[in-house]
């Protein structure tokens, strides 16, 4: 009988496993398993075959999957997952892979990519992104969260680079001390505090008294505003140990020491005191949800400092704390004085914590019947919606059995939108969900061909709005599936509006154009859009071959030239694109017309802008599609098996940049 083949003939299999345990997991998956058949056979478990994109991947392997020769690799990915692909690779720190990923994703440069690199401490990625002018702040904010992202990750070298080399990136959304504390990085927190203004005398004296008593270690004491101090102490209660919390409390707690009943203070007009009461409750809640092993000791100490036990915020934090949420809730209830309400149920449902849910559902009264629900009961609806959104089927079953599923329609649309087919199947079978066009639209918003095919096989109705939802999801395969199955196309051009104006998604626009989706009134509106829309939107429309008629192209050109004369140089690229979009031979004719127009203007002596649109704005805005994209589904895949497997690998990694650190 032949012995099993070995990776190394001289070494037993267990020694080979020992050697591999010291190797990088991505190296094992992409290189070592290819060493010989024995290596592939022995190391075939998911821990050896899953490629994690947030960790370094050999550039030749990455390029073989995502490079130019394999441009179709992202066809099965939604816009959100294409964006996430770039964020994950930025977090890996392999710059050659980042260049490939940005091209392969066919997405615009995004601030979230920079956040992911900073949060992972990848300085080389940050430098590459800065050189290529990636956004340094969110589009709707005038301050940058990059320093906070680096601080929460504990990366002092990135913080130093941001502060030293690029002072123009500010103003900062945060100076970083609280984020460092929230991440448990005490040294970095102290380093950032030391860069602050001179020590406030009152705070310094309080701290020095603590030092004389021997209760506190040496550390800088910076001058903070009231909100900054409250944020710092709350962050420390969450991420730091008890000694650090005590030190910061001694230094800065004068901002929190007003022990006034919050409701009474509000009624008396003492808004500041009520807010400070709320600060103390938030500090206690942060300790209740803390990932540190001394969370209970921190809570006991904070109670002794006068932090109020509260009516529900503390229990809510404990319910969402993680696997030991039920034990924390039991500990709170055993101490007495802690209120438990619907917020805790929602938090447990969000995390899919069945044990905590079972405990809470026995304490909190079920919601009213659907006919009696009021707007203030929105928190009740949120529990089942959060469970459906997270794909937590067992939690959803518990909520349904306890009467916490008041509106099935909202819940099954959420499940469809997030692409959770297992929840959708349960709801159709157990609850008799109607297979109507609204449900199909929600499924299309997930960008999942599997969900849409499942619904179609069961006779689910569809209509033109499915295209709007699929365009918002931005998955090429999903759009092609709709076209191949004959889903009716809208004629108002709204899918292009979604892709162009809402998401700046050129790839989806090109797919829609290739599939023959009508542009609606957008070609006629193009001249007006020169004055109302960002240049990228107009450039994308021309790049996607929007059929703008020659007179409208000329009209748009004149408007762009008028903007250029007013000093708006952003129109230069648009003028070039318009010239390229004009039929051959038309440019000479246009030049002659311009010369005639200039002569007319000189003779007329008129003032103002001679070329007015004169047209009424037209075009339907259309019905907005549902937002569509799930958070993380995550299955383990075997290397680069296929695009869908790659997507599952992508979503296995959690990106904190979405929180706007």
XYZ file of C-alpha atoms in Angstrom:
661
model
C 0.000 0.000 0.000
C 1.461 3.341 -1.104
C 1.931 6.037 1.495
C 0.278 9.383 0.986
C 2.484 11.808 -0.952
C 4.309 14.379 1.131
C 5.126 17.998 0.402
C 8.718 17.227 1.317
C 9.543 13.558 1.142
C 11.919 13.771 4.116
C 9.445 15.549 6.418
C 6.257 14.228 8.032
C 2.989 16.107 7.216
C 2.694 17.566 10.720
C 6.097 19.230 10.363
C 5.032 20.670 7.002
C 1.992 22.164 8.734
C 4.276 23.658 11.361
C 6.403 25.313 8.683
C 3.372 26.650 6.821
C 1.965 28.149 10.034
C 4.768 30.737 9.878
C 4.015 31.705 6.284
C 1.794 34.530 5.093
C -1.682 33.134 4.342
C -1.921 34.818 0.971
C 1.475 33.386 0.011
C 0.197 29.937 0.931
C -2.950 30.379 -1.157
C -1.305 31.903 -4.219
C 2.140 30.287 -4.313
C 2.871 27.499 -1.848
C -0.149 25.348 -2.762
C 1.165 25.295 -6.336
C 4.457 23.755 -5.184
C 3.240 20.205 -5.868
C 0.124 18.045 -5.712
C 0.851 17.031 -2.139
C 0.863 20.683 -1.039
C -2.455 21.312 -2.782
C -3.976 18.201 -1.197
C -2.710 18.753 2.347
C -3.507 22.473 2.492
C -6.945 22.540 0.930
C -8.969 23.972 3.824
C -10.495 27.449 3.599
C -7.828 28.891 5.879
C -5.289 28.003 3.176
C -7.305 28.768 0.035
C -8.914 32.116 0.870
C -7.145 35.181 -0.493
C -7.642 38.239 1.680
C -7.376 41.375 -0.382
C -6.658 43.607 2.616
C -3.402 41.665 3.059
C -0.469 41.760 0.599
C -0.986 39.694 -2.547
C 1.956 38.968 -4.888
C 1.671 41.522 -7.728
C 2.000 38.945 -10.501
C -0.875 36.939 -9.030
C -3.017 40.025 -8.538
C -2.388 41.270 -12.070
C -3.254 37.850 -13.474
C -6.717 38.181 -11.953
C -7.494 41.878 -12.199
C -5.107 43.201 -14.867
C -5.956 44.617 -18.299
C -5.966 41.206 -19.970
C -8.698 40.113 -17.562
C -10.869 43.241 -17.665
C -14.021 41.188 -17.278
C -13.109 40.154 -13.736
C -15.299 42.862 -12.213
C -18.359 42.167 -14.369
C -20.021 40.288 -11.542
C -19.298 42.974 -8.940
C -21.679 45.758 -8.006
C -20.480 49.350 -7.867
C -20.157 49.118 -4.092
C -17.994 46.008 -4.292
C -15.855 47.496 -7.045
C -15.268 50.451 -4.763
C -14.573 48.102 -1.880
C -12.033 46.235 -3.994
C -9.945 49.405 -4.264
C -10.274 50.131 -0.533
C -9.120 46.652 0.409
C -6.097 46.801 -1.858
C -5.203 50.267 -0.548
C -5.245 48.742 2.941
C -2.839 46.016 1.807
C -0.118 48.551 1.049
C 0.965 46.977 -2.248
C 1.078 50.008 -4.552
C 1.386 48.079 -7.861
C -1.787 46.190 -6.935
C -3.502 49.468 -6.030
C -2.826 50.833 -9.508
C -4.263 47.692 -11.083
C -7.295 47.678 -8.777
C -8.176 51.307 -9.493
C -8.165 50.631 -13.237
C -10.009 47.329 -12.944
C -12.745 48.775 -10.728
C -13.646 51.406 -13.330
C -14.660 53.784 -10.558
C -13.792 57.403 -9.824
C -11.163 58.357 -7.275
C -12.771 58.262 -3.832
C -12.029 59.665 -0.393
C -12.908 56.307 1.188
C -9.869 54.755 -0.510
C -7.610 57.243 1.254
C -9.362 56.538 4.570
C -8.801 52.790 4.147
C -5.082 53.292 3.511
C -4.682 55.634 6.488
C -6.673 53.353 8.805
C -4.433 50.421 7.849
C -1.247 52.434 8.383
C -0.109 52.019 4.787
C 2.038 55.095 4.241
C 3.144 54.137 0.725
C -0.475 53.787 -0.353
C -1.233 57.186 1.205
C 1.639 58.814 -0.686
C 0.515 57.257 -3.969
C -3.063 58.445 -3.417
C -1.912 61.961 -2.501
C 0.273 62.274 -5.608
C -2.692 61.253 -7.762
C -4.969 63.796 -6.091
C -7.427 61.407 -4.482
C -9.974 63.380 -2.420
C -8.815 64.214 1.108
C -12.310 64.754 2.527
C -15.864 63.605 1.920
C -17.688 65.521 -0.793
C -20.191 67.031 1.650
C -17.638 68.019 4.324
C -15.029 70.759 4.512
C -12.786 68.851 6.918
C -10.717 65.694 6.586
C -11.082 62.523 8.643
C -7.745 61.052 7.559
C -5.949 61.932 10.795
C -8.708 60.336 12.849
C -8.602 57.197 10.700
C -4.851 56.794 11.168
C -5.138 57.486 14.900
C -7.852 54.909 15.463
C -5.659 52.328 13.763
C -2.748 53.268 16.034
C -0.444 54.400 13.226
C 1.718 57.219 14.564
C 3.946 57.314 11.469
C 0.942 58.072 9.248
C -0.333 60.672 11.724
C 3.091 62.327 11.707
C 3.175 62.333 7.894
C -0.267 63.895 7.690
C 0.583 66.590 10.232
C 4.096 67.334 8.986
C 4.106 66.870 5.242
C 0.599 67.943 4.361
C -0.686 70.677 6.672
C -2.913 71.896 3.842
C -5.019 68.743 4.122
C -6.741 70.228 7.171
C -8.843 71.452 8.786
C -9.163 68.118 10.498
C -12.545 66.713 11.414
C -10.778 65.513 14.561
C -7.347 66.030 16.064
C -7.117 62.277 16.569
C -6.802 61.939 20.358
C -10.290 60.508 20.836
C -9.916 58.111 17.898
C -6.618 56.834 19.288
C -8.277 56.280 22.671
C -11.223 54.521 21.051
C -8.790 52.144 19.386
C -6.953 51.548 22.674
C -3.715 53.221 21.532
C -2.696 55.086 24.680
C 0.815 56.101 23.589
C -0.490 57.630 20.375
C -3.242 59.403 22.295
C -0.664 60.965 24.617
C 1.555 61.915 21.666
C -1.320 63.731 19.990
C -2.327 65.426 23.247
C 1.248 66.658 23.673
C 0.954 68.521 20.364
C -1.952 70.521 21.746
C -2.074 74.006 23.220
C -0.361 74.726 26.587
C -1.782 73.006 29.627
C -4.900 74.607 31.053
C -4.064 75.709 34.650
C -7.232 74.259 36.208
C -6.837 70.926 34.458
C -3.116 70.864 35.189
C -3.600 71.402 38.928
C -6.196 68.629 39.089
C -3.828 66.295 37.305
C -0.858 67.256 39.491
C -2.883 66.478 42.619
C -3.498 63.028 41.222
C 0.218 62.626 40.533
C 1.155 63.627 44.103
C -1.243 61.011 45.434
C 0.540 58.431 43.305
C -2.679 57.471 41.562
C -1.752 58.601 38.069
C 1.212 58.029 35.743
C 3.099 60.858 34.090
C 1.483 61.998 30.847
C 0.729 65.265 29.072
C -2.364 67.252 29.976
C -3.668 69.371 27.101
C -6.230 72.118 27.101
C -9.457 70.779 25.609
C -12.860 72.269 25.013
C -15.843 70.784 26.814
C -17.045 68.699 23.838
C -13.491 67.524 23.124
C -13.011 66.409 26.722
C -16.340 64.586 26.725
C -15.458 62.816 23.485
C -12.015 61.837 24.777
C -13.310 60.386 28.053
C -16.092 58.518 26.252
C -13.591 57.081 23.777
C -11.290 55.988 26.599
C -14.190 54.296 28.379
C -14.698 52.243 25.233
C -11.181 51.389 24.102
C -8.759 51.863 27.010
C -8.200 50.138 30.322
C -9.367 51.442 33.690
C -6.067 53.182 34.648
C -6.123 55.325 31.494
C -9.795 56.128 31.991
C -9.091 57.209 35.579
C -6.214 59.422 34.457
C -8.270 61.202 31.826
C -11.241 61.528 34.159
C -9.069 63.228 36.776
C -7.614 65.595 34.183
C -10.765 66.546 32.312
C -13.880 65.512 34.236
C -14.594 69.080 35.349
C -16.472 69.321 32.044
C -18.801 66.534 33.206
C -19.283 67.098 36.954
C -22.741 68.676 36.999
C -24.939 65.980 38.496
C -28.369 67.238 37.456
C -31.378 65.187 36.421
C -31.492 65.462 32.634
C -35.267 65.789 32.287
C -35.571 68.278 35.143
C -32.732 70.370 33.736
C -34.321 70.441 30.308
C -37.650 71.564 31.755
C -35.862 74.273 33.702
C -34.104 75.510 30.588
C -30.698 74.283 31.752
C -29.740 72.829 28.399
C -26.018 72.764 29.127
C -26.485 70.828 32.356
C -28.806 68.377 30.642
C -26.190 67.845 27.955
C -23.509 67.225 30.552
C -25.772 64.710 32.245
C -26.055 63.026 28.852
C -22.257 63.040 28.515
C -21.911 61.023 31.701
C -24.486 58.498 30.555
C -22.652 58.164 27.235
C -19.403 57.467 29.076
C -21.073 54.676 31.040
C -22.659 53.292 27.870
C -19.258 53.286 26.166
C -17.867 51.153 28.986
C -20.824 48.763 28.709
C -19.999 48.130 25.060
C -16.234 48.120 25.526
C -14.154 45.296 23.981
C -11.640 45.405 26.858
C -11.726 42.603 29.463
C -12.139 45.086 32.339
C -15.407 46.545 31.024
C -17.256 45.640 34.241
C -14.574 47.222 36.446
C -14.814 50.401 34.392
C -18.576 50.469 34.821
C -18.355 49.996 38.586
C -15.810 52.791 38.876
C -17.881 55.140 36.679
C -20.976 54.425 38.764
C -18.983 55.495 41.814
C -18.134 58.758 40.040
C -21.817 59.555 39.673
C -22.513 58.411 36.136
C -26.289 57.782 35.858
C -27.421 54.269 35.043
C -29.923 55.638 32.558
C -33.119 54.493 30.932
C -31.790 52.444 28.050
C -28.604 53.744 26.436
C -26.364 51.550 28.596
C -28.398 48.403 27.925
C -28.396 49.235 24.212
C -24.598 49.384 24.195
C -24.333 46.092 26.082
C -26.791 44.384 23.718
C -24.655 45.328 20.729
C -21.311 44.508 22.331
C -20.700 41.141 20.689
C -20.854 37.432 21.513
C -21.053 37.991 25.289
C -23.939 40.478 25.028
C -26.357 38.226 26.916
C -23.925 37.866 29.825
C -23.422 41.632 29.974
C -27.154 42.266 29.958
C -27.648 39.760 32.768
C -24.891 41.501 34.757
C -26.572 44.893 34.256
C -29.986 43.603 35.254
C -28.501 41.991 38.339
C -27.162 45.357 39.521
C -30.539 47.069 39.210
C -31.361 50.545 38.026
C -30.662 49.942 34.373
C -33.634 50.398 32.058
C -34.137 48.090 29.085
C -36.241 49.200 26.131
C -36.723 48.667 22.400
C -33.312 50.124 21.579
C -31.605 47.128 23.148
C -33.751 44.780 21.050
C -32.714 46.624 17.886
C -29.033 46.446 18.853
C -29.198 42.695 19.467
C -31.099 42.164 16.204
C -28.503 44.177 14.300
C -25.770 41.870 15.514
C -27.836 38.713 15.089
C -27.247 37.807 18.735
C -29.931 35.182 19.314
C -29.096 34.576 22.989
C -29.334 38.277 23.828
C -32.544 38.574 21.815
C -34.153 35.729 23.728
C -33.333 37.458 27.008
C -34.600 40.855 25.856
C -37.808 39.635 24.245
C -38.786 38.213 27.613
C -38.370 41.642 29.216
C -39.559 44.167 26.647
C -43.219 44.311 25.707
C -43.978 43.429 22.083
C -44.964 46.257 19.742
C -48.509 47.285 19.079
C -50.509 45.655 16.289
C -49.618 47.124 12.854
C -52.883 49.102 12.706
C -51.998 50.943 15.912
C -48.378 51.781 15.140
C -47.461 55.451 15.392
C -44.505 57.363 13.875
C -42.784 57.271 17.263
C -42.781 53.482 17.009
C -40.208 53.535 14.202
C -37.707 51.921 16.570
C -39.964 48.861 16.583
C -39.834 48.535 12.823
C -36.074 48.858 12.974
C -35.513 45.568 14.829
C -36.798 43.276 12.077
C -35.358 45.528 9.385
C -31.890 45.377 10.962
C -32.051 41.600 11.257
C -33.059 41.300 7.596
C -30.376 43.736 6.511
C -27.686 41.756 8.282
C -28.921 38.412 6.968
C -29.701 37.074 10.458
C -32.413 34.501 9.790
C -32.576 33.017 13.310
C -32.943 36.476 14.818
C -35.710 37.257 12.343
C -37.543 34.061 13.257
C -37.337 34.980 16.939
C -38.689 38.462 16.289
C -41.521 37.092 14.182
C -42.487 34.584 16.856
C -42.552 37.333 19.498
C -44.701 39.679 17.437
C -41.857 41.972 16.427
C -42.428 41.688 12.687
C -45.264 44.195 12.248
C -44.775 44.878 8.529
C -43.626 41.959 6.417
C -43.419 44.025 3.232
C -40.704 46.348 4.539
C -38.695 43.415 5.814
C -38.757 41.262 2.678
C -37.835 44.218 0.484
C -34.834 44.842 2.717
C -33.782 41.194 2.430
C -34.118 41.307 -1.358
C -32.209 44.586 -1.611
C -29.346 43.167 0.418
C -29.263 39.973 -1.651
C -30.083 37.645 1.269
C -31.745 34.851 -0.665
C -32.024 32.538 2.363
C -34.160 35.106 4.202
C -36.221 35.832 1.109
C -36.905 32.121 0.600
C -38.014 31.731 4.229
C -40.355 34.714 4.040
C -41.939 33.539 0.783
C -42.463 30.026 2.148
C -43.417 30.805 5.764
C -45.153 34.162 5.462
C -46.663 34.025 1.987
C -44.895 37.096 0.630
C -46.404 38.402 -2.617
C -44.132 38.079 -5.646
C -44.864 41.501 -7.127
C -42.906 44.039 -9.179
C -41.815 45.939 -6.070
C -40.128 42.823 -4.741
C -38.366 42.232 -8.059
C -37.172 45.844 -8.100
C -35.714 45.334 -4.624
C -33.973 42.182 -5.843
C -32.563 44.060 -8.839
C -31.187 46.686 -6.453
C -28.999 43.994 -4.901
C -27.213 43.494 -8.208
C -27.490 39.746 -7.632
C -28.279 37.648 -10.691
C -28.975 34.744 -8.350
C -31.729 36.653 -6.519
C -33.341 37.921 -9.728
C -33.247 34.475 -11.332
C -34.799 32.917 -8.215
C -37.642 35.435 -8.287
C -38.183 35.048 -12.032
C -38.352 31.255 -11.752
C -41.236 31.662 -9.307
C -43.186 33.959 -11.584
C -42.389 37.232 -9.845
C -43.725 40.217 -11.781
C -41.365 42.896 -13.079
C -41.544 46.277 -14.751
C -39.311 49.048 -16.087
C -38.307 50.194 -12.611
C -36.108 47.107 -12.266
C -33.663 48.804 -14.643
C -33.424 51.857 -12.396
C -32.604 49.673 -9.397
C -30.081 47.557 -11.303
C -28.374 50.686 -12.651
C -27.989 51.940 -9.104
C -26.418 48.628 -8.072
C -23.993 48.968 -10.973
C -23.451 45.273 -11.728
C -22.733 44.575 -15.399
C -23.858 40.949 -15.241
C -27.181 41.934 -13.655
C -27.917 44.485 -16.386
C -27.058 41.981 -19.098
C -29.326 39.418 -17.451
C -32.276 41.839 -17.554
C -31.661 42.520 -21.235
C -31.335 38.846 -22.138
C -34.578 37.974 -20.303
C -36.498 40.776 -21.994
C -37.282 42.941 -18.984
C -39.091 46.033 -20.357
C -36.768 49.025 -20.650
C -37.721 52.525 -19.469
C -37.790 55.223 -22.133
C -37.171 58.204 -19.833
C -33.401 57.755 -19.491
C -33.602 57.476 -15.729
C -31.092 54.576 -15.442
C -28.500 56.899 -16.978
C -29.409 59.623 -14.506
C -28.816 57.192 -11.657
C -25.460 56.059 -13.024
C -24.213 59.474 -14.148
C -25.564 62.030 -11.719
C -25.992 60.026 -8.520
C -23.005 57.675 -8.732
C -20.600 58.991 -11.392
C -20.465 55.430 -12.724
C -19.173 55.579 -16.299
C -18.915 51.810 -16.583
C -22.637 51.319 -15.940
C -23.488 54.097 -18.401
C -21.495 52.334 -21.109
C -23.203 49.026 -20.345
C -26.654 50.633 -20.538
C -25.765 52.252 -23.859
C -24.385 48.998 -25.255
C -27.564 47.162 -24.256
C -29.720 49.730 -26.043
C -31.442 51.312 -23.049
C -33.084 54.559 -24.307
C -31.491 57.839 -23.230
C -34.827 59.651 -22.928
C -34.574 63.446 -22.866
C -30.968 63.524 -21.660
C -29.496 64.294 -25.117
C -31.744 67.370 -25.452
C -30.945 68.443 -21.889
C -27.196 68.241 -22.459
C -26.703 71.988 -23.234
C -28.557 73.029 -20.089
C -26.543 70.552 -18.007
C -23.341 72.428 -18.905
C -24.444 75.058 -16.383
C -25.930 72.727 -13.768
C -23.954 69.478 -13.555
C -20.324 68.616 -12.710
C -17.969 68.289 -15.663
C -17.427 64.588 -14.923
C -21.122 63.881 -15.545
C -21.021 65.561 -18.958
C -17.760 63.885 -19.921
C -19.158 60.505 -18.921
C -22.267 61.069 -21.037
C -20.167 61.791 -24.121
C -17.799 58.913 -23.347
C -20.808 56.583 -23.130
C -21.904 57.817 -26.589
C -24.960 59.753 -25.497
C -26.674 60.618 -28.838
C -26.539 64.400 -28.532
C -27.703 66.002 -31.793
C -25.343 68.346 -33.613
C -27.330 71.534 -32.809
C -27.320 70.597 -29.126
C -23.587 69.873 -29.221
C -23.006 73.317 -30.697
C -25.251 74.887 -28.103
C -23.380 73.071 -25.311
C -20.087 74.197 -26.812
C -21.157 77.840 -26.749
C -22.223 77.547 -23.126
C -18.916 75.925 -22.197
C -17.029 78.677 -24.026
C -19.014 81.283 -22.104
C -17.991 79.622 -18.833
C -14.388 79.524 -20.010
C -14.465 83.256 -20.756
C -15.692 83.808 -17.214
C -12.553 82.086 -15.945
C -13.857 78.533 -15.420
C -10.982 76.442 -16.770
C -12.744 73.183 -15.893
C -14.522 73.477 -19.258
C -11.361 72.869 -21.303
C -11.690 69.081 -21.190
C -15.398 69.293 -22.000
C -14.731 71.471 -25.050
C -12.225 68.896 -26.275
C -14.741 66.083 -25.761
C -17.473 68.022 -27.591
C -15.127 68.648 -30.521
C -14.336 64.931 -30.710
C -18.048 64.074 -30.587
C -18.890 66.263 -33.586
C -19.068 64.597 -37.009
C -16.076 65.128 -39.263
C -16.232 68.317 -41.327
C -18.507 70.070 -38.863
C -15.701 71.842 -37.017
C -14.806 73.988 -40.054
C -18.445 74.933 -40.509
C -18.658 75.783 -36.804
C -15.625 78.072 -37.070
C -17.232 79.958 -39.973
C -20.437 80.401 -37.983
C -18.450 81.696 -35.009
C -16.711 84.276 -37.212
C -20.076 85.431 -38.571
C -21.452 85.609 -35.045
C -18.506 87.729 -33.862
C -19.055 90.138 -36.768
C -22.754 90.374 -35.872
C -21.942 91.037 -32.215
C -19.492 93.815 -33.136
C -22.037 95.482 -35.417
C -24.930 95.112 -33.003
C -23.106 96.252 -29.897
C -25.411 94.136 -27.796
C -24.665 93.310 -24.202
C -24.957 90.205 -22.175
C -24.941 86.601 -23.263
C -26.082 86.353 -26.898
C -26.734 82.638 -26.959
C -29.669 81.821 -24.756
C -31.154 78.384 -24.597
C -34.717 79.524 -25.139
C -35.922 76.032 -24.416
C -37.984 74.983 -21.487
C -36.374 72.414 -19.297
C -37.849 69.083 -20.018
C -37.355 65.529 -19.040
C -38.771 63.435 -16.338
C -36.784 62.929 -13.238
C -38.210 59.458 -13.010
C -38.819 57.433 -9.960
C -35.855 56.863 -7.770
C -34.742 53.305 -7.466
C -34.229 51.648 -4.138
C -30.788 51.748 -2.719
C -29.167 48.485 -3.411
C -26.161 46.882 -1.970
C -25.420 44.648 0.924
C -22.768 45.089 3.516
C -20.811 41.932 3.968
C -21.987 38.518 2.944
C -18.665 36.753 2.848
C -18.051 33.190 1.885
C -14.674 31.571 1.701
C -13.496 30.883 -1.823
C -10.801 28.763 -3.411
C -8.266 31.304 -4.612
C -9.285 33.202 -7.737
C -11.846 30.612 -8.755
C -14.191 33.047 -10.473
C -15.519 36.586 -10.256
C -18.324 35.681 -7.874
C -15.905 33.864 -5.603
C -13.679 36.915 -5.659
C -16.622 39.084 -4.676
C -17.268 36.809 -1.724
C -13.637 37.123 -0.709
C -13.847 40.893 -0.983
C -16.808 41.246 1.325
C -15.215 38.976 3.886
C -13.039 41.897 4.968
C -14.609 44.716 6.972
C -13.710 48.281 6.009
C -14.058 50.835 8.798
C -13.596 53.704 6.389
C -17.349 53.679 5.779
C -17.839 55.130 9.244
C -16.031 58.321 8.287
C -13.367 57.946 10.916
